[in-house]
Amino acid sequence: MVTLPLPPSFIQATTIGCSPLCPRCRASFQEDGFLVLEGFFFADECAVMQQRIGKLVADMDVPVHCRIEFSTQEEGQLRTKGQGDKDYFLSSGDKIRYFFEKDVFDEKGNFLVPPEKSINKIGHALHAYDPVFRSVTHSPKVQALAKSLGFQMPVVVQSMYIFKQPHFGGEVDPHQDSTFLHTEPLGRLLGLWIALENATLENGCLWFIPGSHTGDLVLIHGEVVHKSEKNLSDRSRHAYTFHLMESLGTVWSPENWLQPSAELPFPPLYT
């Protein structure tokens, strides 16, 4: 992971309402490494995603040995209890799996807090196997946005639903997505981060160098440094996020933890 000092250049980002992207917006994205698009998804679209994830959480059944505490901090990204199986995470690229916040299990892997309040994220193939999130990921406006950025043959690499639970939703250290989703050449990775609830300073909004945001859709360049703080508020900060890669002329690193599989090659974005 690449980490940098946190200079005063962490400032609030400017929201822009423009899709497909105009030349000014494209230039801003290339210069800053991120771009906030206000109102990209309608409130009813966000509500459908939240309702669907509520059903997945209500129906989840994770065996004790697969109850993994997920952290983005380098000192221990995966922590397991007892006979916990890290393969549950490492083989999740073509599956829908569940990962939990720190300190939500006892020594035997039993929940110390209600399961729906303990979950950190659901990933990494919602875009492939869930009809709601597949529809959002491949929506005409996402396709139009990718085309306006010059993507010729984009594929969807991964997707996640992030909960940022009240009071203990974990912080995310400063990082670059391209360090764990590495391509040759660089510059072929794009993250799309969809705020499904208000993102504020109190509940752990995204921060970037050179700015932070509280917007609806955030475009994240693979090499831009970003982070989020721990959620110390009494409100969650739900978000759906996925990554696109320009596949034309690009080599996906065999060292990446996430790899396409025979069951699920990276699906093309354009349909």
Short mmCIF file of C-alpha atoms in Angstrom, two decimals:
data_model
loop_
_atom_site.label_atom_id
_atom_site.label_comp_id
_atom_site.label_asym_id
_atom_site.label_seq_id
_atom_site.Cartn_x
_atom_site.Cartn_y
_atom_site.Cartn_z
CA MET A 1 0.00 0.00 0.00
CA VAL A 2 1.23 3.48 -0.82
CA THR A 3 0.75 5.94 2.03
CA LEU A 4 1.71 9.58 2.02
CA PRO A 5 1.85 12.33 4.66
CA LEU A 6 -1.45 14.12 5.03
CA PRO A 7 -0.70 17.74 4.12
CA PRO A 8 -3.14 20.68 4.40
CA SER A 9 -4.08 19.94 0.79
CA PHE A 10 -6.90 17.70 2.02
CA ILE A 11 -9.69 20.16 1.16
CA GLN A 12 -13.35 19.89 0.32
CA ALA A 13 -14.16 18.92 -3.25
CA THR A 14 -16.51 20.81 -5.55
CA THR A 15 -19.66 19.07 -6.77
CA ILE A 16 -20.46 19.19 -10.45
CA GLY A 17 -23.68 18.24 -12.21
CA CYS A 18 -22.64 17.08 -15.66
CA SER A 19 -23.11 13.72 -17.40
CA PRO A 20 -21.80 12.69 -19.85
CA LEU A 21 -18.75 14.68 -18.90
CA CYS A 22 -18.05 17.99 -20.60
CA PRO A 23 -14.45 18.90 -21.51
CA ARG A 24 -14.15 21.06 -18.37
CA CYS A 25 -15.17 18.14 -16.14
CA ARG A 26 -12.81 15.73 -17.88
CA ALA A 27 -9.96 18.18 -17.42
CA SER A 28 -10.82 18.58 -13.74
CA PHE A 29 -10.82 14.82 -13.27
CA GLN A 30 -7.48 14.39 -14.99
CA GLU A 31 -5.94 17.20 -12.92
CA ASP A 32 -7.35 16.27 -9.49
CA GLY A 33 -7.79 12.49 -9.81
CA PHE A 34 -11.38 12.59 -8.60
CA LEU A 35 -14.67 14.20 -9.59
CA VAL A 36 -17.98 14.53 -7.76
CA LEU A 37 -21.14 14.30 -9.91
CA GLU A 38 -24.15 15.54 -8.01
CA GLY A 39 -27.52 13.87 -8.59
CA PHE A 40 -26.16 11.20 -10.92
CA PHE A 41 -28.52 8.59 -9.44
CA PHE A 42 -32.08 9.43 -8.41
CA ALA A 43 -33.33 8.96 -4.85
CA ASP A 44 -35.58 6.07 -5.88
CA GLU A 45 -32.63 4.28 -7.51
CA CYS A 46 -30.64 4.61 -4.28
CA ALA A 47 -33.62 3.36 -2.28
CA VAL A 48 -33.88 0.23 -4.44
CA MET A 49 -30.21 -0.55 -3.79
CA GLN A 50 -30.67 -0.10 -0.05
CA GLN A 51 -33.79 -2.29 -0.02
CA ARG A 52 -31.99 -5.02 -1.94
CA ILE A 53 -28.98 -4.98 0.37
CA GLY A 54 -31.33 -5.17 3.36
CA LYS A 55 -32.73 -8.41 1.94
CA LEU A 56 -29.23 -9.84 1.37
CA VAL A 57 -28.24 -9.00 4.96
CA ALA A 58 -31.43 -10.49 6.36
CA ASP A 59 -30.80 -13.72 4.44
CA MET A 60 -27.03 -14.00 5.04
CA ASP A 61 -25.73 -17.19 6.62
CA VAL A 62 -21.97 -17.07 7.14
CA PRO A 63 -20.39 -20.13 8.81
CA VAL A 64 -18.38 -19.42 11.95
CA HIS A 65 -15.08 -20.37 10.30
CA CYS A 66 -15.70 -17.79 7.55
CA ARG A 67 -16.57 -14.87 9.82
CA ILE A 68 -13.74 -12.54 8.87
CA GLU A 69 -13.08 -9.13 10.38
CA PHE A 70 -12.05 -6.86 7.52
CA SER A 71 -9.67 -3.94 7.93
CA THR A 72 -8.00 -1.74 5.34
CA GLN A 73 -5.16 -0.93 7.72
CA GLU A 74 -1.88 -2.56 6.81
CA GLU A 75 -1.19 -4.14 10.18
CA GLY A 76 -3.92 -6.70 9.61
CA GLN A 77 -6.29 -6.60 6.68
CA LEU A 78 -7.86 -9.94 7.51
CA ARG A 79 -8.43 -11.14 11.05
CA THR A 80 -10.10 -14.48 11.70
CA LYS A 81 -11.42 -16.16 14.83
CA GLY A 82 -10.51 -19.75 15.63
CA GLN A 83 -10.36 -21.72 12.39
CA GLY A 84 -11.14 -18.70 10.26
CA ASP A 85 -10.45 -19.24 6.56
CA LYS A 86 -8.75 -16.38 4.74
CA ASP A 87 -9.55 -18.12 1.46
CA TYR A 88 -13.10 -16.91 2.03
CA PHE A 89 -11.79 -13.43 1.19
CA LEU A 90 -9.13 -14.30 -1.34
CA SER A 91 -11.57 -16.35 -3.45
CA SER A 92 -14.38 -13.78 -3.28
CA GLY A 93 -13.69 -12.09 -6.62
CA ASP A 94 -16.35 -14.12 -8.41
CA LYS A 95 -18.76 -14.48 -5.49
CA ILE A 96 -21.00 -12.47 -3.16
CA ARG A 97 -19.50 -12.68 0.33
CA TYR A 98 -19.81 -10.94 3.68
CA PHE A 99 -17.11 -9.22 5.75
CA PHE A 100 -17.41 -7.78 9.23
CA GLU A 101 -16.19 -4.94 11.41
CA LYS A 102 -13.44 -5.27 14.02
CA ASP A 103 -14.30 -6.66 17.46
CA VAL A 104 -17.83 -7.85 16.65
CA PHE A 105 -17.18 -11.54 17.49
CA ASP A 106 -16.32 -13.37 20.70
CA GLU A 107 -13.51 -15.93 20.85
CA LYS A 108 -15.76 -18.61 19.37
CA GLY A 109 -16.91 -16.48 16.46
CA ASN A 110 -20.35 -15.65 17.87
CA PHE A 111 -21.78 -12.19 17.25
CA LEU A 112 -21.38 -9.67 20.06
CA VAL A 113 -23.66 -7.19 18.26
CA PRO A 114 -26.59 -7.85 15.92
CA PRO A 115 -25.34 -9.23 12.56
CA GLU A 116 -26.94 -6.39 10.59
CA LYS A 117 -24.98 -3.86 12.69
CA SER A 118 -21.69 -5.76 12.48
CA ILE A 119 -21.23 -6.06 8.73
CA ASN A 120 -18.46 -4.00 7.11
CA LYS A 121 -19.09 -4.74 3.43
CA ILE A 122 -20.52 -7.19 0.90
CA GLY A 123 -18.35 -7.99 -2.13
CA HIS A 124 -16.96 -8.59 -4.67
CA ALA A 125 -19.26 -9.70 -7.50
CA LEU A 126 -22.56 -7.99 -6.78
CA HIS A 127 -22.33 -6.54 -10.30
CA ALA A 128 -22.40 -10.03 -11.82
CA TYR A 129 -24.84 -12.04 -9.72
CA ASP A 130 -27.35 -9.64 -8.19
CA PRO A 131 -29.94 -8.25 -10.64
CA VAL A 132 -30.29 -4.88 -8.90
CA PHE A 133 -26.59 -4.12 -8.73
CA ARG A 134 -25.97 -5.55 -12.19
CA SER A 135 -28.59 -3.16 -13.54
CA VAL A 136 -26.99 -0.17 -11.79
CA THR A 137 -23.46 -1.07 -12.85
CA HIS A 138 -24.40 -1.55 -16.51
CA SER A 139 -26.97 1.26 -16.61
CA PRO A 140 -27.05 3.40 -19.76
CA LYS A 141 -25.83 6.46 -17.85
CA VAL A 142 -22.80 4.61 -16.45
CA GLN A 143 -22.00 3.37 -19.95
CA ALA A 144 -22.37 6.91 -21.32
CA LEU A 145 -20.10 8.22 -18.57
CA ALA A 146 -17.39 5.66 -19.37
CA LYS A 147 -17.60 6.51 -23.07
CA SER A 148 -17.26 10.22 -22.30
CA LEU A 149 -14.03 9.41 -20.45
CA GLY A 150 -12.68 7.60 -23.49
CA PHE A 151 -13.06 3.99 -22.34
CA GLN A 152 -13.17 1.74 -25.39
CA MET A 153 -13.43 -1.78 -23.95
CA PRO A 154 -14.05 -1.36 -20.21
CA VAL A 155 -14.64 -4.39 -18.02
CA VAL A 156 -16.01 -4.54 -14.47
CA VAL A 157 -13.36 -5.78 -12.06
CA GLN A 158 -15.13 -5.81 -8.70
CA SER A 159 -18.01 -4.32 -6.74
CA MET A 160 -18.78 -3.74 -3.07
CA TYR A 161 -21.52 -2.43 -0.82
CA ILE A 162 -19.95 -0.54 2.09
CA PHE A 163 -21.91 0.06 5.31
CA LYS A 164 -19.68 2.28 7.49
CA GLN A 165 -21.65 1.33 10.60
CA PRO A 166 -22.57 3.92 13.25
CA HIS A 167 -20.07 4.40 16.10
CA PHE A 168 -17.46 1.89 14.88
CA GLY A 169 -17.41 1.79 11.07
CA GLY A 170 -13.67 1.42 10.46
CA GLU A 171 -11.36 4.07 9.04
CA VAL A 172 -9.66 3.55 5.70
CA ASP A 173 -5.99 4.54 5.58
CA PRO A 174 -4.72 6.76 2.73
CA HIS A 175 -4.19 4.52 -0.29
CA GLN A 176 -4.19 4.22 -4.07
CA ASP A 177 -6.54 1.63 -5.58
CA SER A 178 -3.97 0.79 -8.25
CA THR A 179 -1.62 -0.68 -5.62
CA PHE A 180 -3.93 -3.67 -5.13
CA LEU A 181 -5.67 -3.57 -8.52
CA HIS A 182 -2.51 -3.05 -10.54
CA THR A 183 -2.40 -2.69 -14.32
CA GLU A 184 0.28 -2.21 -16.95
CA PRO A 185 0.29 0.54 -17.99
CA LEU A 186 -1.07 2.57 -15.08
CA GLY A 187 -4.02 4.86 -15.57
CA ARG A 188 -6.41 2.13 -16.76
CA LEU A 189 -8.45 1.81 -13.53
CA LEU A 190 -11.51 3.86 -12.56
CA GLY A 191 -13.51 3.64 -9.34
CA LEU A 192 -17.14 4.75 -9.16
CA TRP A 193 -18.35 5.44 -5.61
CA ILE A 194 -22.10 5.97 -5.20
CA ALA A 195 -23.26 7.64 -1.98
CA LEU A 196 -26.56 6.06 -0.90
CA GLU A 197 -26.77 8.14 2.28
CA ASN A 198 -25.43 11.57 3.16
CA ALA A 199 -21.65 11.46 3.59
CA THR A 200 -20.44 13.97 6.19
CA LEU A 201 -17.34 14.76 8.22
CA GLU A 202 -18.96 13.07 11.21
CA ASN A 203 -19.85 9.73 9.60
CA GLY A 204 -16.65 9.17 7.64
CA CYS A 205 -16.90 10.79 4.19
CA LEU A 206 -14.19 10.28 1.59
CA TRP A 207 -11.10 12.48 1.65
CA PHE A 208 -8.74 13.00 -1.24
CA ILE A 209 -5.49 14.67 -1.99
CA PRO A 210 -6.19 17.47 -2.90
CA GLY A 211 -9.77 17.31 -1.52
CA SER A 212 -12.65 15.55 0.18
CA HIS A 213 -16.33 15.19 -0.77
CA THR A 214 -19.94 14.74 0.30
CA GLY A 215 -21.40 14.11 -3.17
CA ASP A 216 -23.59 11.54 -4.98
CA LEU A 217 -21.22 9.86 -7.47
CA VAL A 218 -17.46 10.12 -7.13
CA LEU A 219 -15.09 9.16 -9.92
CA ILE A 220 -11.80 7.91 -8.46
CA HIS A 221 -8.65 7.66 -10.55
CA GLY A 222 -6.67 4.53 -9.78
CA GLU A 223 -3.61 6.51 -8.65
CA VAL A 224 -5.25 9.24 -6.57
CA VAL A 225 -4.62 9.03 -2.80
CA HIS A 226 -7.80 8.90 -0.73
CA LYS A 227 -9.03 7.83 2.71
CA SER A 228 -11.98 7.95 5.10
CA GLU A 229 -12.18 8.39 8.86
CA LYS A 230 -13.87 6.11 11.39
CA ASN A 231 -17.61 6.67 11.76
CA LEU A 232 -18.12 8.10 15.25
CA SER A 233 -21.64 9.35 14.58
CA ASP A 234 -24.97 7.63 15.16
CA ARG A 235 -25.68 7.46 11.40
CA SER A 236 -24.43 4.93 8.87
CA ARG A 237 -22.82 5.91 5.54
CA HIS A 238 -23.90 3.38 2.92
CA ALA A 239 -22.24 3.36 -0.49
CA TYR A 240 -22.07 1.12 -3.54
CA THR A 241 -18.77 1.14 -5.36
CA PHE A 242 -17.26 -0.68 -8.31
CA HIS A 243 -14.11 -0.54 -10.43
CA LEU A 244 -13.76 -0.44 -14.19
CA MET A 245 -10.64 -1.27 -16.18
CA GLU A 246 -9.85 -0.36 -19.77
CA SER A 247 -9.04 -3.82 -21.12
CA LEU A 248 -7.77 -2.70 -24.52
CA GLY A 249 -3.98 -2.92 -24.45
CA THR A 250 -3.92 -3.53 -20.70
CA VAL A 251 -2.24 -6.29 -18.69
CA TRP A 252 -3.91 -7.22 -15.40
CA SER A 253 -1.18 -8.03 -12.88
CA PRO A 254 -0.99 -11.72 -11.89
CA GLU A 255 0.08 -10.45 -8.44
CA ASN A 256 -3.31 -8.85 -7.74
CA TRP A 257 -5.30 -10.66 -5.06
CA LEU A 258 -8.40 -10.48 -7.25
CA GLN A 259 -8.26 -12.46 -10.49
CA PRO A 260 -10.84 -13.28 -13.18
CA SER A 261 -11.98 -16.88 -13.08
CA ALA A 262 -13.40 -19.43 -15.49
CA GLU A 263 -16.75 -18.98 -13.76
CA LEU A 264 -16.60 -15.19 -14.01
CA PRO A 265 -14.27 -13.47 -16.46
CA PHE A 266 -14.33 -9.69 -16.02
CA PRO A 267 -17.64 -8.77 -17.73
CA PRO A 268 -17.69 -6.04 -20.38
CA LEU A 269 -19.39 -2.86 -19.22
CA TYR A 270 -20.98 -2.08 -22.56
CA THR A 271 -24.03 -4.18 -23.35
#
